[in-house]
Amino acid sequence: QVQLVESGGGLVQPGNSLRLNCAASGFTLGGYAVAWFRQAPGKEREGVLCISSWDGITYYTDSVKDRFTISRDSAKNTVYLQVNSLKPEDTAVYYCAVTFSGNCPPAGIIYDYEYWGQGTQVNVSP
């Protein structure tokens, strides 16, 4: 059974960091592009960034380019989202998603991704 499980979210103060994890089971992440999306209260789900099968990174949200990065550990079948210098506007549920293509879609559109995790909550507050 294909499954994605996110973890690592929590409540942090502005300026702090978190590492979010996306662990896969039932298939190997290595051959596919994996993205992180987020959904803030009352807003649509938006693409944040994506890592291709050859570890190329595509950013979907300009506001995170200098603060967020994505990486994968093939041995652990896990993709990570390192989030630094967190701001209150980063508060959201963060989701990982997989597209069965090695390429990152050019835009962070939810319909381009076939499998999703259940999300992990990130709250940034003083």
Short mmCIF file of N, CA and C in Angstrom, two decimals, residues 1 4 12 21 23 25 27 32 34 41 52 56 60 75 77 88-91 93 96-97 106 111 113 117 119 126:
data_model
loop_
_atom_site.label_atom_id
_atom_site.label_comp_id
_atom_site.label_asym_id
_atom_site.label_seq_id
_atom_site.Cartn_x
_atom_site.Cartn_y
_atom_site.Cartn_z
N GLN A 1 0.85 -1.19 0.00
CA GLN A 1 0.00 0.00 0.00
C GLN A 1 0.89 1.24 0.00
N LEU A 4 2.34 7.98 2.32
CA LEU A 4 3.27 9.07 2.66
C LEU A 4 2.88 9.57 4.05
N VAL A 12 6.50 26.93 16.99
CA VAL A 12 7.82 27.56 17.14
C VAL A 12 7.66 29.07 17.13
N ASN A 21 9.57 15.97 7.79
CA ASN A 21 9.91 14.69 7.18
C ASN A 21 8.73 14.15 6.38
N ALA A 23 8.03 10.47 4.94
CA ALA A 23 8.48 9.09 4.83
C ALA A 23 7.51 8.30 3.96
N SER A 25 6.20 4.61 2.17
CA SER A 25 6.16 3.15 2.28
C SER A 25 5.35 2.62 1.12
N PHE A 27 6.45 1.98 -1.81
CA PHE A 27 7.12 2.29 -3.06
C PHE A 27 8.40 3.05 -2.73
N TYR A 32 11.13 9.41 -8.37
CA TYR A 32 10.02 10.34 -8.60
C TYR A 32 10.29 11.72 -8.03
N VAL A 34 9.17 14.83 -5.80
CA VAL A 34 8.43 14.98 -4.55
C VAL A 34 8.34 16.47 -4.22
N PRO A 41 -4.90 28.54 7.10
CA PRO A 41 -6.34 28.63 7.37
C PRO A 41 -7.04 29.59 6.42
N SER A 52 13.38 16.96 -7.88
CA SER A 52 13.24 16.00 -8.97
C SER A 52 13.98 14.71 -8.62
N GLY A 56 17.22 18.00 -8.61
CA GLY A 56 17.03 19.38 -8.98
C GLY A 56 15.88 19.97 -8.18
N TYR A 60 8.26 26.93 -5.94
CA TYR A 60 6.95 27.39 -6.39
C TYR A 60 6.55 28.69 -5.69
N ALA A 75 18.29 6.07 1.36
CA ALA A 75 18.40 4.92 2.27
C ALA A 75 17.22 4.86 3.23
N ASN A 77 14.31 6.36 2.48
CA ASN A 77 13.09 6.56 1.67
C ASN A 77 12.29 7.74 2.20
N PRO A 88 5.46 34.22 10.97
CA PRO A 88 4.05 33.87 11.26
C PRO A 88 3.26 33.50 10.01
N GLU A 89 3.59 34.09 8.89
CA GLU A 89 2.87 33.77 7.65
C GLU A 89 3.21 32.40 7.09
N ASP A 90 4.19 31.72 7.69
CA ASP A 90 4.48 30.34 7.31
C ASP A 90 3.57 29.34 8.02
N THR A 91 2.76 29.82 8.93
CA THR A 91 1.83 28.94 9.64
C THR A 91 0.88 28.28 8.65
N VAL A 93 -0.69 23.94 7.40
CA VAL A 93 -0.49 22.49 7.34
C VAL A 93 0.38 22.22 6.12
N CYS A 96 3.34 16.64 1.91
CA CYS A 96 4.21 16.20 0.83
C CYS A 96 3.37 15.46 -0.20
N ALA A 97 3.85 15.49 -1.44
CA ALA A 97 3.11 14.90 -2.54
C ALA A 97 4.09 14.35 -3.56
N PRO A 106 6.23 22.36 -13.71
CA PRO A 106 6.72 23.74 -13.66
C PRO A 106 5.98 24.63 -12.68
N TYR A 111 -3.11 19.19 -8.93
CA TYR A 111 -3.58 18.11 -9.80
C TYR A 111 -2.44 17.40 -10.53
N TYR A 113 0.00 16.07 -8.97
CA TYR A 113 0.58 15.13 -8.01
C TYR A 113 -0.43 14.04 -7.67
N GLY A 117 0.38 12.93 1.46
CA GLY A 117 0.34 12.57 2.87
C GLY A 117 -0.81 13.29 3.56
N GLY A 119 -0.45 15.42 6.13
CA GLY A 119 -0.07 16.76 6.56
C GLY A 119 0.48 16.81 7.97
N PRO A 126 4.78 34.19 18.36
CA PRO A 126 5.66 34.66 19.44
C PRO A 126 5.34 33.98 20.77
#
